[in-house]
Short mmCIF file of C-alpha atoms and ligand atoms in Angstrom, two decimals:
data_model
loop_
_atom_site.label_atom_id
_atom_site.label_comp_id
_atom_site.label_asym_id
_atom_site.label_seq_id
_atom_site.Cartn_x
_atom_site.Cartn_y
_atom_site.Cartn_z
CA MET A 1 -11.63 -1.22 -10.65
CA SER A 2 -12.22 -2.73 -14.10
CA TRP A 3 -12.85 -1.62 -17.64
CA ALA A 4 -16.53 -2.63 -17.20
CA LEU A 5 -16.92 0.15 -14.65
CA THR A 6 -15.90 2.78 -17.17
CA VAL A 7 -18.95 1.74 -19.17
CA ILE A 8 -21.35 1.67 -16.23
CA ASP A 9 -19.90 4.81 -14.66
CA PRO A 10 -18.55 7.28 -17.22
CA ARG A 11 -16.86 9.36 -14.54
CA TRP A 12 -13.91 6.94 -14.69
CA ALA A 13 -13.37 7.58 -18.35
CA MET A 14 -13.74 11.33 -17.76
CA ALA A 15 -11.22 11.29 -14.92
CA ARG A 16 -8.77 9.35 -17.07
CA GLU A 17 -9.25 11.82 -19.92
CA ARG A 18 -8.70 14.82 -17.61
CA LEU A 19 -5.47 13.28 -16.23
CA ARG A 20 -4.27 12.45 -19.72
CA GLY A 21 -3.99 16.20 -20.32
CA VAL A 22 -1.41 16.53 -17.53
CA GLY A 23 2.24 16.20 -18.53
CA ARG A 24 3.66 14.21 -15.64
CA VAL A 25 2.03 12.89 -12.48
CA PHE A 26 3.73 12.23 -9.15
CA PHE A 27 2.04 10.30 -6.34
CA VAL A 28 3.49 11.02 -2.94
CA GLU A 29 2.93 7.86 -0.85
CA SER A 30 3.87 6.15 2.38
CA SER A 31 2.40 3.31 4.35
CA LYS A 32 3.31 5.04 7.57
CA GLY A 33 1.38 8.09 8.73
CA GLY A 34 2.93 11.39 9.76
CA VAL A 35 6.22 11.11 7.87
CA GLY A 36 5.65 14.35 5.94
CA LYS A 37 3.84 13.39 2.70
CA THR A 38 1.64 16.42 2.81
CA VAL A 39 4.43 18.86 3.56
CA PHE A 40 6.69 17.23 0.97
CA SER A 41 3.93 17.37 -1.70
CA ALA A 42 3.41 21.08 -1.05
CA LEU A 43 7.15 21.82 -1.04
CA LEU A 44 7.71 19.89 -4.29
CA ALA A 45 4.85 21.71 -6.05
CA LEU A 46 6.13 25.06 -4.75
CA VAL A 47 9.68 24.31 -5.96
CA LEU A 48 8.41 23.32 -9.42
CA ALA A 49 6.26 26.45 -9.63
CA GLU A 50 9.27 28.59 -8.71
CA LYS A 51 11.12 26.93 -11.60
CA GLY A 52 8.39 28.04 -13.96
CA VAL A 53 6.68 24.62 -14.29
CA ARG A 54 2.91 24.85 -14.60
CA VAL A 55 2.10 22.62 -11.70
CA GLY A 56 -1.07 21.33 -9.95
CA LEU A 57 -1.40 19.93 -6.45
CA PHE A 58 -4.21 17.50 -5.66
CA ASP A 59 -5.18 16.41 -2.13
CA ALA A 60 -6.20 12.77 -2.42
CA ASP A 61 -6.45 12.36 1.37
CA PHE A 62 -10.25 12.67 1.43
CA THR A 63 -10.83 11.68 5.06
CA ASN A 64 -8.01 13.87 6.38
CA PRO A 65 -7.13 16.61 3.88
CA GLY A 66 -4.45 18.99 5.05
CA LEU A 67 -2.91 20.71 2.04
CA HIS A 68 -5.26 23.71 2.26
CA THR A 69 -3.88 24.36 5.74
CA VAL A 70 -0.28 24.01 4.50
CA LEU A 71 -0.93 26.41 1.61
CA GLY A 72 -3.19 28.78 3.60
CA VAL A 73 -6.24 28.35 1.37
CA GLU A 74 -9.68 28.76 2.93
CA PRO A 75 -11.61 25.50 2.47
CA VAL A 76 -14.83 27.07 1.22
CA LEU A 77 -16.83 26.42 -1.90
CA GLU A 78 -16.65 30.09 -2.90
CA ALA A 79 -12.87 29.70 -3.38
CA ILE A 80 -13.24 27.52 -6.51
CA GLY A 81 -14.49 28.72 -9.84
CA GLU A 82 -16.54 26.86 -12.46
CA ASP A 83 -16.20 26.87 -16.23
CA LYS A 84 -17.10 23.65 -18.00
CA GLY A 85 -15.82 21.94 -14.88
CA VAL A 86 -14.28 23.00 -11.59
CA LEU A 87 -11.26 25.27 -11.65
CA PRO A 88 -8.44 24.79 -9.09
CA VAL A 89 -7.40 27.57 -6.78
CA GLU A 90 -4.04 29.30 -7.27
CA ALA A 91 -1.71 29.46 -4.24
CA GLY A 92 1.98 30.36 -4.44
CA GLY A 93 1.94 29.75 -8.21
CA VAL A 94 0.44 26.25 -7.73
CA LEU A 95 -3.01 25.17 -8.94
CA PHE A 96 -4.66 23.44 -6.02
CA MET A 97 -7.72 21.20 -5.65
CA SER A 98 -9.07 19.43 -2.58
CA ILE A 99 -12.26 17.78 -1.33
CA ALA A 100 -11.99 20.25 1.57
CA PHE A 101 -13.60 22.93 -0.67
CA TYR A 102 -16.74 20.81 -0.59
CA THR A 103 -16.61 19.56 3.02
CA GLY A 104 -15.49 22.89 4.44
CA GLY A 105 -12.80 20.96 6.34
CA ARG A 106 -15.51 18.99 8.25
CA PRO A 107 -14.77 15.32 9.08
CA LEU A 108 -15.64 12.85 6.40
CA GLY A 109 -15.93 9.07 7.14
CA LEU A 110 -15.90 7.16 3.88
CA ARG A 111 -16.14 3.47 3.15
CA GLY A 112 -13.83 2.21 0.44
CA TYR A 113 -16.27 2.51 -2.44
CA GLU A 114 -17.40 5.94 -1.22
CA ALA A 115 -13.82 7.16 -1.17
CA SER A 116 -13.35 5.81 -4.72
CA SER A 117 -16.54 7.53 -5.82
CA ALA A 118 -15.57 10.88 -4.31
CA LEU A 119 -12.07 10.64 -5.79
CA VAL A 120 -13.24 9.90 -9.31
CA GLU A 121 -15.96 12.54 -9.10
CA LEU A 122 -13.51 15.25 -8.17
CA LEU A 123 -10.94 14.18 -10.76
CA ALA A 124 -13.64 13.95 -13.42
CA VAL A 125 -14.77 17.56 -12.89
CA THR A 126 -11.43 19.28 -12.18
CA ARG A 127 -9.99 21.21 -15.16
CA TRP A 128 -6.22 21.42 -14.78
CA GLY A 129 -5.80 23.24 -18.04
CA GLY A 130 -2.80 21.56 -19.66
CA ILE A 131 -0.39 21.76 -16.78
CA ASP A 132 3.12 20.26 -17.02
CA ALA A 133 3.01 18.36 -13.74
CA LEU A 134 0.56 17.25 -11.07
CA VAL A 135 1.66 16.33 -7.54
CA VAL A 136 -0.83 14.14 -5.69
CA ASP A 137 -0.73 13.86 -1.89
CA THR A 138 -2.13 10.53 -0.81
CA PRO A 139 -3.38 9.26 2.55
CA PRO A 140 -1.18 6.89 4.58
CA GLY A 141 -1.37 3.20 3.74
CA ILE A 142 -2.28 1.47 0.54
CA GLY A 143 -6.00 1.72 0.05
CA ASP A 144 -8.62 1.99 -2.65
CA GLU A 145 -7.64 5.57 -3.46
CA HIS A 146 -4.08 4.47 -4.28
CA MET A 147 -5.18 1.62 -6.44
CA ASP A 148 -7.70 3.83 -8.21
CA LEU A 149 -5.09 6.55 -8.78
CA HIS A 150 -2.65 4.01 -10.23
CA TRP A 151 -5.34 2.66 -12.50
CA LEU A 152 -6.32 6.17 -13.65
CA ARG A 153 -2.75 7.11 -14.44
CA PRO A 154 -0.58 3.97 -14.83
CA ASP A 155 2.57 5.88 -15.87
CA THR A 156 2.63 7.93 -12.65
CA ARG A 157 5.90 8.29 -10.76
CA VAL A 158 5.71 7.26 -7.12
CA ILE A 159 7.74 9.20 -4.57
CA ALA A 160 7.75 7.32 -1.26
CA VAL A 161 8.36 9.55 1.78
CA SER A 162 9.95 8.20 4.94
CA THR A 163 11.74 9.37 8.04
CA PRO A 164 14.85 7.45 9.18
CA SER A 165 12.89 5.85 12.05
CA ARG A 166 12.99 2.05 11.95
CA LEU A 167 9.23 1.93 12.13
CA ALA A 168 8.92 4.16 9.06
CA VAL A 169 11.68 2.29 7.21
CA GLU A 170 10.09 -1.14 7.70
CA SER A 171 6.86 0.31 6.40
CA LEU A 172 8.76 1.88 3.42
CA ILE A 173 10.22 -1.52 2.47
CA ARG A 174 6.78 -3.10 2.66
CA LEU A 175 5.39 -0.36 0.40
CA ILE A 176 8.17 -0.78 -2.21
CA GLU A 177 7.71 -4.58 -2.19
CA TYR A 178 3.89 -4.42 -2.33
CA LEU A 179 3.83 -1.92 -5.18
CA GLY A 180 6.51 -4.01 -6.92
CA SER A 181 4.27 -7.07 -6.66
CA GLN A 182 1.56 -5.05 -8.38
CA GLY A 183 3.92 -4.06 -11.20
CA ILE A 184 4.34 -0.49 -9.86
CA ARG A 185 7.88 0.78 -9.49
CA VAL A 186 8.77 3.36 -6.80
CA ALA A 187 10.69 6.07 -8.64
CA ALA A 188 12.14 7.86 -5.64
CA VAL A 189 12.49 7.71 -1.86
CA ALA A 190 12.41 11.10 -0.09
CA GLU A 191 14.00 11.07 3.35
CA ASN A 192 12.30 13.66 5.51
CA MET A 193 13.04 15.09 8.96
CA SER A 194 16.57 13.77 8.75
CA ASP A 195 20.04 15.25 8.91
CA LYS A 196 21.93 12.39 7.20
CA PRO A 197 21.31 10.20 4.13
CA SER A 198 20.46 7.03 6.08
CA LEU A 199 18.07 5.76 3.41
CA ARG A 200 20.34 6.35 0.41
CA PRO A 201 21.70 2.72 0.32
CA LEU A 202 18.23 1.23 0.82
CA ALA A 203 16.94 3.25 -2.15
CA GLU A 204 19.93 2.94 -4.46
CA ASP A 205 20.40 -0.82 -3.89
CA ARG A 206 16.93 -1.17 -5.34
CA GLY A 207 17.56 1.14 -8.25
CA ILE A 208 15.42 3.86 -6.71
CA GLU A 209 16.40 7.53 -6.80
CA TYR A 210 17.24 9.04 -3.42
CA ILE A 211 15.92 12.49 -2.51
CA GLY A 212 17.29 13.99 0.67
CA PRO A 213 18.05 14.28 3.42
CA LEU A 214 15.37 16.93 3.98
CA PRO A 215 16.11 18.39 7.39
CA TYR A 216 13.74 18.81 10.32
CA ASP A 217 12.98 22.52 10.62
CA PRO A 218 11.35 23.72 13.88
CA GLY A 219 10.38 26.87 11.95
CA LEU A 220 8.12 24.91 9.57
CA GLU A 221 5.18 25.07 11.98
CA GLN A 222 5.29 28.84 11.84
CA ALA A 223 5.51 28.78 8.03
CA LEU A 224 2.38 26.66 7.57
CA GLY A 225 -0.31 28.59 5.78
CA SER A 226 2.06 30.79 3.80
CA PRO A 227 3.66 29.74 0.52
CA ALA A 228 6.26 32.47 0.94
CA GLY A 229 7.00 31.26 4.47
CA LEU A 230 7.30 27.67 3.23
CA ARG A 231 9.80 28.80 0.62
CA SER A 232 12.07 30.05 3.38
CA THR A 233 12.17 26.76 5.30
CA LYS A 234 15.20 24.47 5.34
CA PRO A 235 13.57 21.45 3.67
CA TYR A 236 12.31 23.73 0.88
CA ARG A 237 15.81 25.13 0.26
CA VAL A 238 17.37 21.65 0.22
CA LEU A 239 14.72 20.30 -2.13
CA ARG A 240 15.12 23.27 -4.46
CA ARG A 241 18.87 22.62 -4.57
CA LEU A 242 18.31 18.95 -5.41
CA VAL A 243 15.80 19.89 -8.14
CA ASP A 244 18.34 22.43 -9.54
CA ARG A 245 20.97 19.67 -9.71
CA GLY A 246 18.57 17.42 -11.55
CA LEU A 247 16.36 14.60 -10.30
CA ASP A 248 15.71 11.73 -12.74
CA THR A 249 12.26 11.27 -11.23
CA LEU A 250 11.15 14.75 -12.28
CA GLY A 251 12.60 14.30 -15.72
CA TRP A 252 13.03 17.89 -16.89
CA TRP A 253 16.18 18.95 -15.15
CA ARG A 254 18.93 16.81 -16.70
N1 LIG B 301 10.94 18.67 7.40
C1 LIG B 301 10.10 18.99 8.41
N2 LIG B 301 10.48 19.77 9.44
C2 LIG B 301 9.63 20.05 10.43
N3 LIG B 301 8.40 19.54 10.58
C3 LIG B 301 7.95 18.75 9.56
C4 LIG B 301 8.76 18.42 8.45
N4 LIG B 301 8.08 17.62 7.63
C5 LIG B 301 6.88 17.41 8.23
N5 LIG B 301 6.79 18.12 9.41
C6 LIG B 301 5.70 18.12 10.34
O1 LIG B 301 5.41 16.76 10.71
C7 LIG B 301 4.02 16.57 10.85
C8 LIG B 301 3.53 15.49 9.86
O2 LIG B 301 3.67 16.01 8.53
P1 LIG B 301 2.61 15.69 7.42
O3 LIG B 301 1.21 16.01 7.85
O4 LIG B 301 3.09 16.30 6.15
O5 LIG B 301 2.79 14.09 7.35
P2 LIG B 301 1.90 13.06 6.51
O6 LIG B 301 2.80 11.95 6.10
O7 LIG B 301 1.22 13.80 5.40
O8 LIG B 301 0.82 12.61 7.56
P3 LIG B 301 -0.47 11.68 7.25
O9 LIG B 301 0.03 10.30 7.12
O10 LIG B 301 -1.32 11.88 8.47
O11 LIG B 301 -1.10 12.18 6.01
C9 LIG B 301 3.35 17.92 10.63
O12 LIG B 301 3.18 18.54 11.85
C10 LIG B 301 4.37 18.69 9.77
O13 LIG B 301 4.29 20.08 9.93
MG1 LIG B 302 -0.83 13.82 4.88
#
């Protein structure tokens, strides 16, 4: 991604402009798959909405979108409106946008540049309407989408999700170090599916805020597809309490 591309392809400038209208942006990332990024993104957006924050939720996992399933939104084109752009769908007080509305949830194999193109296209047309915060769920790993997102919104706050498993933790450290080498600071580490704060020292020794532990809740599976159901899960209640107490990463609640 370079400035030259914004001249050749004006969608990049449009996407940047659209994102500039959003108060604060959070990228939920992890190099390891399956640690709970998608669930955490949805819970964070639902907590913020409950607090009266005008919040958007964007599914940047284009090859494997899952947020519509978590929120219980039908992935059909008819769900989204159009008015000088594309309007996100409201679910549980959250404004939601996903590629799934266009693909109908069908599989999508994308090469790197195609993923970049699809991402910028969707961000260029989506009208968030002056929201206070946007939570972005990203695919596992560090790929083109991540680099593009960071370029589009350099002041974003990264929340890295991990479980306490050694495999996930090694991957978390690599992510923190890699992003650091690119000049991107991880703002917070969220420890998911855990009953004790194993990752607190790892985060705090690096000057990173610790969020957690968010417990494993066997009832979460049943709650998928219902914002009200999600709001009754254990990780939601813990996250809401942490947000109530004030998280530096979020910024409003001090
Ligand atoms: N706190 C939790 N309690 C119970 N189940 C959870 C919790 N967090 C996540 N899960 C479950 O773990 C699985 C993986 O979660 P999720 O899809 O959010 O991970 P992910 O990091 O987004 O995965 P991917 O890397 O594939 O995008 C899902 O089945 C989800 O319902
Ligand atoms: Mg996911």
